[in-house]
Coordinates of C-alpha atoms in Angstrom, one line a residue:
M452 CA 324.1 -120.4 6.4
T453 CA 324.8 -118.4 3.2
T454 CA 326.9 -119.3 0.3
D455 CA 327.3 -117.8 -3.2
H456 CA 326.2 -119.7 -6.3
D457 CA 328.2 -118.1 -9.1
G458 CA 329.3 -121.1 -11.1
P459 CA 327.9 -122.9 -14.0
A460 CA 325.5 -125.8 -13.8
H461 CA 327.0 -128.7 -12.0
P462 CA 327.5 -131.9 -14.0
G463 CA 326.8 -135.4 -12.9
G464 CA 323.4 -134.8 -11.3
T465 CA 324.8 -132.8 -8.4
Y466 CA 322.9 -129.9 -7.0
D467 CA 323.5 -126.7 -5.0
T468 CA 320.5 -127.6 -2.8
D469 CA 317.8 -130.2 -2.4
C470 CA 314.9 -127.8 -2.8
A471 CA 314.7 -124.3 -4.1
V472 CA 311.7 -122.4 -2.7
V473 CA 310.8 -119.2 -4.6
G474 CA 308.8 -116.7 -2.6
G475 CA 309.0 -115.7 1.0
G476 CA 305.3 -115.6 1.9
P477 CA 303.7 -118.0 4.4
A478 CA 303.8 -121.0 2.1
G479 CA 307.4 -120.6 1.2
V480 CA 308.8 -119.6 4.6
V481 CA 307.0 -122.4 6.4
L482 CA 307.9 -125.0 3.9
A483 CA 311.6 -124.0 4.0
Y484 CA 311.5 -124.2 7.8
L485 CA 310.0 -127.7 7.8
L486 CA 312.4 -129.1 5.2
A487 CA 315.4 -127.6 7.0
R488 CA 314.2 -128.9 10.3
G489 CA 313.7 -132.3 8.7
G490 CA 317.3 -132.5 7.6
A491 CA 317.0 -131.4 3.9
R492 CA 319.0 -128.7 2.2
V493 CA 316.7 -125.8 1.2
T494 CA 317.3 -122.4 -0.3
L495 CA 314.6 -119.7 0.0
L496 CA 314.7 -117.0 -2.6
E497 CA 312.8 -113.8 -1.7
S498 CA 312.7 -110.9 -4.2
H499 CA 312.4 -108.1 -1.7
G500 CA 314.8 -106.9 0.9
D501 CA 312.4 -107.6 3.8
F502 CA 309.2 -109.4 4.6
N503 CA 307.1 -106.3 5.1
R504 CA 304.2 -106.5 2.6
R505 CA 300.9 -104.6 2.7
F506 CA 297.6 -106.3 2.5
R507 CA 298.7 -109.8 3.4
G508 CA 296.3 -111.9 5.4
D509 CA 297.1 -112.0 9.1
S510 CA 294.4 -114.3 10.6
I511 CA 296.0 -117.6 11.8
A512 CA 293.3 -120.2 12.4
P513 CA 293.0 -122.4 15.5
A514 CA 294.0 -125.5 13.6
V515 CA 297.2 -123.8 12.4
L516 CA 298.0 -122.6 15.9
D517 CA 297.6 -126.2 17.0
Y518 CA 300.0 -127.3 14.3
L519 CA 302.5 -124.7 15.3
H520 CA 302.2 -125.9 18.9
T521 CA 303.1 -129.4 17.7
L522 CA 306.2 -127.9 16.3
G523 CA 306.9 -126.2 19.6
L524 CA 306.5 -122.7 18.1
A525 CA 303.0 -121.4 19.0
D526 CA 303.5 -120.3 22.6
E527 CA 306.7 -118.6 21.9
M528 CA 305.3 -116.8 18.8
L529 CA 302.2 -115.6 20.8
A530 CA 304.4 -114.5 23.7
T531 CA 306.8 -112.5 21.6
L532 CA 304.9 -111.2 18.5
P533 CA 302.3 -108.4 18.8
H534 CA 298.9 -109.7 17.9
T535 CA 295.2 -109.5 18.7
V536 CA 292.8 -112.3 19.3
A537 CA 289.4 -112.9 17.6
R538 CA 287.2 -115.3 19.4
S539 CA 284.3 -114.7 17.0
F540 CA 283.4 -113.3 13.6
V541 CA 281.1 -110.3 14.0
W542 CA 278.9 -108.4 11.5
R543 CA 278.4 -104.8 12.7
A544 CA 275.4 -102.9 11.3
R545 CA 273.3 -100.0 12.4
G546 CA 275.2 -99.8 15.7
R547 CA 274.7 -103.4 16.6
A548 CA 277.0 -106.4 16.5
Y549 CA 275.8 -109.8 15.3
T550 CA 278.0 -112.8 16.2
L551 CA 278.0 -115.2 13.3
A552 CA 280.7 -117.6 14.4
D553 CA 282.0 -118.3 17.8
Y554 CA 285.5 -119.9 17.9
R555 CA 285.7 -120.5 21.7
R556 CA 285.2 -124.3 21.2
A557 CA 287.2 -124.6 18.0
S558 CA 290.4 -125.7 19.8
P559 CA 291.0 -126.7 23.5
R560 CA 294.3 -124.9 23.5
Y561 CA 293.8 -121.9 21.1
P562 CA 290.1 -121.2 20.8
Y563 CA 290.5 -118.1 18.6
Y564 CA 292.1 -116.7 15.5
A565 CA 295.4 -114.9 16.2
L566 CA 295.8 -111.8 14.1
I567 CA 299.6 -111.5 13.6
P568 CA 301.0 -109.1 11.0
Q569 CA 303.0 -111.1 8.4
A570 CA 305.8 -108.6 8.7
R571 CA 306.3 -110.2 12.2
F572 CA 305.3 -113.8 11.5
L573 CA 307.5 -114.3 8.5
P574 CA 310.8 -113.1 10.1
F575 CA 309.9 -115.2 13.1
M576 CA 309.7 -118.4 11.0
A577 CA 312.8 -117.5 8.9
G578 CA 314.7 -117.0 12.1
K579 CA 313.7 -120.4 13.4
A580 CA 314.7 -121.9 10.1
A581 CA 318.1 -120.3 10.3
A582 CA 318.9 -122.6 13.3
Y583 CA 319.3 -125.5 10.9
P584 CA 322.4 -126.0 8.8
G585 CA 320.6 -126.9 5.6
F586 CA 318.7 -123.6 5.4
E587 CA 319.8 -120.7 3.3
L588 CA 317.9 -117.4 2.7
R589 CA 318.7 -115.2 -0.2
M590 CA 317.0 -111.8 0.0
R591 CA 316.6 -109.5 -3.0
A592 CA 316.9 -112.6 -5.2
R593 CA 314.5 -112.2 -8.1
A594 CA 313.8 -115.3 -10.2
G595 CA 314.1 -114.8 -13.9
R596 CA 313.9 -118.1 -15.6
L597 CA 313.7 -121.9 -15.0
L598 CA 316.7 -124.1 -15.5
R599 CA 316.1 -127.5 -17.2
D600 CA 318.1 -130.6 -17.9
G601 CA 318.5 -132.3 -21.2
D602 CA 315.1 -134.0 -20.9
G603 CA 313.3 -130.7 -20.2
R604 CA 312.9 -131.4 -16.5
V605 CA 313.1 -128.3 -14.3
N606 CA 316.3 -128.6 -12.2
G607 CA 316.8 -125.1 -10.9
V608 CA 316.2 -121.4 -11.2
A609 CA 318.2 -118.5 -12.6
Y610 CA 317.9 -115.3 -10.6
T611 CA 319.5 -111.9 -10.0
E612 CA 320.7 -110.8 -6.6
D613 CA 321.6 -107.2 -6.2
G614 CA 322.1 -107.0 -10.0
A615 CA 324.3 -110.1 -10.2
A616 CA 323.1 -113.0 -12.3
R617 CA 323.2 -116.4 -10.5
E618 CA 321.9 -119.9 -11.0
L619 CA 320.7 -122.3 -8.3
R620 CA 320.4 -126.0 -9.2
A621 CA 317.9 -128.0 -7.2
R622 CA 316.3 -131.5 -7.2
L623 CA 312.9 -129.7 -6.9
V624 CA 311.8 -126.1 -7.4
V625 CA 308.7 -125.0 -5.4
A626 CA 306.9 -121.9 -6.6
A627 CA 305.5 -120.0 -3.7
D628 CA 305.7 -116.6 -5.3
G629 CA 302.1 -115.5 -4.9
R630 CA 299.0 -114.6 -6.9
N631 CA 301.0 -113.1 -9.7
S632 CA 303.5 -116.0 -9.8
K633 CA 306.2 -115.6 -12.4
L634 CA 307.2 -119.3 -12.1
R635 CA 303.6 -120.3 -12.8
A636 CA 303.8 -118.4 -16.1
L637 CA 307.3 -119.7 -16.8
G638 CA 306.2 -123.3 -16.2
G639 CA 303.4 -123.0 -18.7
F640 CA 300.6 -123.5 -16.2
Q641 CA 297.1 -122.4 -17.2
A642 CA 295.3 -120.2 -14.6
T643 CA 291.5 -119.7 -14.8
E644 CA 289.8 -116.7 -13.1
L645 CA 286.7 -118.1 -11.3
G646 CA 285.1 -114.7 -11.0
A647 CA 285.1 -112.2 -8.1
S648 CA 282.4 -109.8 -7.2
L649 CA 284.4 -107.4 -5.0
D650 CA 287.5 -105.3 -5.1
V651 CA 289.0 -103.5 -2.1
L652 CA 290.4 -100.0 -1.6
W653 CA 292.8 -99.8 1.3
H654 CA 294.2 -96.9 3.3
A655 CA 296.3 -96.9 6.4
V656 CA 295.9 -94.6 9.4
P657 CA 297.9 -94.6 12.8
R658 CA 296.7 -96.8 15.6
R659 CA 296.5 -95.4 19.1
P660 CA 296.7 -97.3 22.4
D661 CA 293.2 -96.3 23.5
D662 CA 291.5 -97.4 20.2
P663 CA 288.9 -100.1 20.4
A664 CA 290.2 -103.6 20.5
L665 CA 289.0 -104.6 17.1
S666 CA 290.7 -107.8 15.9
G667 CA 290.0 -107.7 12.2
L668 CA 287.4 -110.4 12.0
Q669 CA 284.6 -107.8 11.8
L670 CA 282.6 -106.7 8.8
V671 CA 281.0 -103.3 9.1
T672 CA 278.1 -102.4 6.8
A673 CA 277.0 -99.0 5.8
P674 CA 274.5 -97.9 3.1
G675 CA 276.2 -98.9 -0.1
A676 CA 279.4 -99.9 1.6
L677 CA 281.2 -102.8 3.3
L678 CA 284.1 -101.8 5.5
A679 CA 286.9 -103.7 7.1
V680 CA 289.4 -102.6 9.8
L681 CA 292.5 -104.6 10.2
N682 CA 294.8 -104.2 13.2
Q683 CA 298.4 -103.9 11.9
D684 CA 300.1 -103.3 15.3
T685 CA 301.0 -99.6 14.8
S686 CA 298.3 -98.8 12.2
W687 CA 294.9 -99.7 11.0
Q688 CA 294.4 -100.9 7.5
L689 CA 291.0 -99.6 6.4
G690 CA 289.3 -101.6 3.7
Y691 CA 286.4 -100.2 1.6
M692 CA 284.8 -102.9 -0.6
I693 CA 283.4 -102.0 -4.0
A694 CA 281.8 -103.9 -6.8
A695 CA 284.5 -105.5 -9.0
G696 CA 285.5 -103.3 -11.8
S697 CA 283.9 -100.2 -10.4
H698 CA 287.1 -98.3 -9.4
G699 CA 286.5 -95.8 -12.2
Q700 CA 283.1 -94.8 -10.7
V701 CA 284.7 -94.4 -7.3
R702 CA 287.3 -92.1 -8.9
E703 CA 284.5 -90.0 -10.4
R704 CA 282.7 -89.6 -7.1
G705 CA 285.9 -88.8 -5.2
V706 CA 287.1 -89.7 -1.8
G707 CA 284.2 -88.1 0.1
P708 CA 281.9 -91.1 0.3
V709 CA 284.7 -93.3 1.6
V710 CA 285.6 -90.8 4.3
E711 CA 282.0 -90.3 5.2
A712 CA 281.3 -94.1 5.5
F713 CA 284.2 -94.6 7.9
A714 CA 283.5 -91.5 9.9
R715 CA 279.8 -92.4 10.3
E716 CA 280.3 -96.1 11.2
L717 CA 283.6 -95.7 13.1
P718 CA 283.5 -92.2 14.6
W719 CA 286.6 -92.7 16.8
L720 CA 288.7 -92.7 13.5
R721 CA 287.2 -89.3 12.4
D722 CA 290.2 -87.1 13.2
R723 CA 292.7 -89.4 11.5
L724 CA 290.5 -89.4 8.3
S725 CA 291.2 -85.7 7.8
S726 CA 294.4 -86.7 6.0
L727 CA 292.5 -88.7 3.4
T728 CA 291.7 -86.0 0.8
D729 CA 292.3 -87.6 -2.6
V730 CA 291.1 -90.8 -4.1
N731 CA 294.7 -91.4 -5.3
Q732 CA 295.6 -92.0 -1.7
L733 CA 293.6 -95.2 -1.8
T734 CA 295.3 -98.4 -3.0
L735 CA 293.2 -100.8 -5.1
L736 CA 293.5 -104.5 -4.4
P737 CA 291.6 -106.4 -7.2
V738 CA 290.2 -109.4 -5.5
R739 CA 290.8 -112.6 -7.4
I740 CA 289.8 -116.3 -7.1
T741 CA 292.0 -118.3 -9.4
A742 CA 292.3 -122.0 -10.1
V743 CA 295.3 -123.6 -11.9
D744 CA 295.0 -126.6 -14.2
T745 CA 297.6 -128.6 -12.4
W746 CA 300.0 -127.8 -9.5
Y747 CA 303.1 -129.5 -10.8
R748 CA 305.3 -130.2 -13.8
P749 CA 308.4 -132.5 -13.7
G750 CA 310.7 -130.8 -11.2
L751 CA 308.4 -127.9 -10.4
L752 CA 305.6 -127.7 -7.8
L753 CA 303.2 -124.8 -7.1
I754 CA 301.8 -124.1 -3.6
G755 CA 300.0 -121.2 -1.9
D756 CA 298.6 -118.4 -4.0
A757 CA 300.8 -119.6 -6.9
A758 CA 298.6 -122.7 -7.1
H759 CA 295.2 -121.2 -6.0
V760 CA 294.5 -117.5 -5.5
I761 CA 292.2 -117.1 -2.5
S762 CA 289.9 -114.1 -1.9
P763 CA 290.4 -112.1 1.3
V764 CA 286.9 -113.2 2.2
G765 CA 287.2 -115.3 5.3
G766 CA 290.8 -114.5 5.8
N767 CA 292.0 -118.0 5.2
G768 CA 294.6 -117.5 2.5
I769 CA 297.4 -117.7 5.0
N770 CA 296.0 -120.8 6.6
L771 CA 295.6 -122.7 3.3
A772 CA 299.1 -121.7 2.4
I773 CA 300.5 -123.1 5.7
A774 CA 298.5 -126.3 5.2
D775 CA 300.0 -126.6 1.7
A776 CA 303.5 -126.2 3.1
A777 CA 302.8 -128.9 5.8
A778 CA 301.5 -131.4 3.2
T779 CA 304.3 -130.6 0.8
A780 CA 307.0 -131.1 3.5
N781 CA 305.5 -134.5 4.5
A782 CA 305.3 -135.7 0.9
I783 CA 308.7 -134.6 -0.5
L784 CA 311.0 -134.9 2.5
P785 CA 311.6 -138.7 2.2
C786 CA 312.7 -138.2 -1.4
L787 CA 315.0 -135.2 -0.5
L788 CA 316.6 -137.1 2.3
N789 CA 317.4 -140.1 0.1
P790 CA 320.1 -139.3 -2.5
A791 CA 319.1 -142.4 -4.5
S792 CA 315.5 -141.3 -4.8
S793 CA 314.5 -141.0 -8.4
P794 CA 312.9 -138.0 -10.2
A795 CA 309.9 -140.1 -10.7
A796 CA 309.5 -140.5 -6.9
L797 CA 309.6 -136.7 -6.5
D798 CA 307.0 -136.3 -9.2
A799 CA 304.8 -138.9 -7.4
A800 CA 305.2 -136.9 -4.2
C801 CA 304.1 -133.7 -6.0
R802 CA 301.0 -135.5 -7.3
E803 CA 300.3 -136.5 -3.8
V804 CA 300.4 -132.9 -2.6
E805 CA 297.9 -131.8 -5.2
A806 CA 295.7 -134.8 -4.5
V807 CA 295.6 -134.0 -0.7
R808 CA 295.3 -130.2 -1.0
R809 CA 293.2 -129.5 -4.0
P810 CA 289.8 -130.7 -2.6
P811 CA 289.8 -128.4 0.5
T812 CA 291.1 -125.5 -1.6
D813 CA 288.3 -126.1 -4.2
R814 CA 285.7 -126.1 -1.4
E815 CA 287.1 -122.9 0.0
Q816 CA 287.0 -121.2 -3.4
R817 CA 283.4 -122.3 -4.0
S818 CA 282.4 -120.9 -0.6
Q819 CA 284.2 -117.6 -1.3
R820 CA 282.4 -117.2 -4.6
R821 CA 279.0 -117.7 -2.9
A822 CA 279.9 -115.2 -0.2
E823 CA 281.2 -112.6 -2.6
R824 CA 278.2 -112.9 -4.9
A825 CA 275.9 -112.3 -1.9
A826 CA 278.0 -109.4 -0.6
G827 CA 278.1 -107.8 -4.1
A828 CA 274.3 -108.1 -4.4
R829 CA 273.9 -106.4 -1.0
L830 CA 276.2 -103.6 -2.1
A831 CA 274.2 -103.0 -5.2
K832 CA 270.9 -102.8 -3.1
G833 CA 272.5 -100.7 -0.4
T834 CA 271.3 -103.2 2.3
T835 CA 272.9 -102.8 5.7
A836 CA 271.3 -105.3 8.0
P837 CA 272.6 -108.9 7.9
P838 CA 270.5 -111.5 6.2
L839 CA 267.7 -113.1 8.3
I840 CA 269.6 -116.3 8.7
F841 CA 272.6 -114.4 10.1
R842 CA 270.4 -112.7 12.6
L843 CA 269.1 -116.1 13.6
F844 CA 272.8 -117.2 14.2
D845 CA 273.2 -114.3 16.6
R846 CA 270.0 -115.0 18.5
V847 CA 270.9 -118.7 19.0
P848 CA 274.4 -118.9 20.5
A849 CA 274.6 -122.7 19.9
I850 CA 274.4 -122.0 16.2
A851 CA 277.2 -119.5 16.3
T852 CA 279.3 -122.0 18.3
R853 CA 278.6 -124.7 15.8
N854 CA 279.5 -122.4 12.9
G855 CA 282.8 -121.5 14.6
R856 CA 283.8 -125.1 15.1
Q857 CA 282.7 -126.0 11.6
N858 CA 284.5 -123.1 10.0
A859 CA 287.7 -123.8 11.9
S860 CA 287.5 -127.5 11.1
L861 CA 287.7 -126.8 7.4
I862 CA 291.4 -125.8 7.9
R863 CA 293.0 -129.2 8.3
V864 CA 296.8 -129.3 8.6
P865 CA 298.4 -132.8 8.5
P866 CA 300.7 -133.6 11.4
P867 CA 304.4 -133.3 10.7
R868 CA 306.5 -136.3 9.8
P869 CA 308.6 -137.9 12.5
E870 CA 311.8 -136.6 10.9
I871 CA 310.5 -133.1 11.4
L872 CA 309.4 -133.7 15.0
R873 CA 312.7 -135.4 16.0
A874 CA 314.6 -132.2 15.3

């Protein structure tokens, strides 16, 4: 359902929508779907004209697949969207593969990570949300400022859509606009960089039907290099990890070492690497691990990367974002469904979201910092073989199985409220 919001602010405490969600990534799209399915009015503002973004995480964890199954979505999604399956996390070095985590016992129904391009996953979820009358999607809608009532409480967002200025009044605004969140800055939140040891250079090459069935949960080591290969349906995204802040040195050396590393470790890609002739063809993704002082202000809640920037290490950014959305929907839906619910009740619900979601997010960020420091040290030394403890994991399958179950269990998604399931 789509309507225009051209008019001035509505008097008398009336609103255009119950919840304005800014940002069409995993956190925003899943939250909008859950709220609409639960019977609330929700408007999703996405600044781009489509959902096709490069370098978004694609690895959906077993626990998230179980959650989507509870909603009746997982099997249809897996049956209709192109994807690959990762039943283990593998470290490849010197021509050998070391299994560090085995996910085959992580879930009785979905014992694997599903690698689904977000350019497919997000439209799928938005399409499901469109079945509910309270859902509205505004594409090319770029948020510009927050709207506030006489007491300073956020009660909407001003945005431009195809060059036209508009205002959207809402009982609650949720910022799901990513690692460089504009609403986070507009809301006066303080973001702290926790330190990252790696940056990533990306380059895309075509994928062929007879290519190896790599899932994306493999780390390939070469002398002085860490490589990633992500299956993007019709292409491979090639990741070349470098020490944080060393992009200038890479530019001085040129693209040769990057091409050489991929050609040596993944020779089946060699002919497609001939098009990579200039370092300017590589796209730099600065890795960040960022914490925010608090996730809410009166009338405004941050979730996903707006609340906590997650490193690509481990591929769990999308899973934490979906868990945020699930917890947020559970907490705020009763308030949104009750017209008499007070602003204080919504604020209490937002505090509940942070209380539930911050501890597992903090744990993930601490783990990522340790992993990145270790990877950075190995890059500096030019070490290729996995650490001794990792080689032990590979030699004792029970340890890899335990690691797989333990890693997967860290992604905990709260079950949906009855109002959501009844739909």
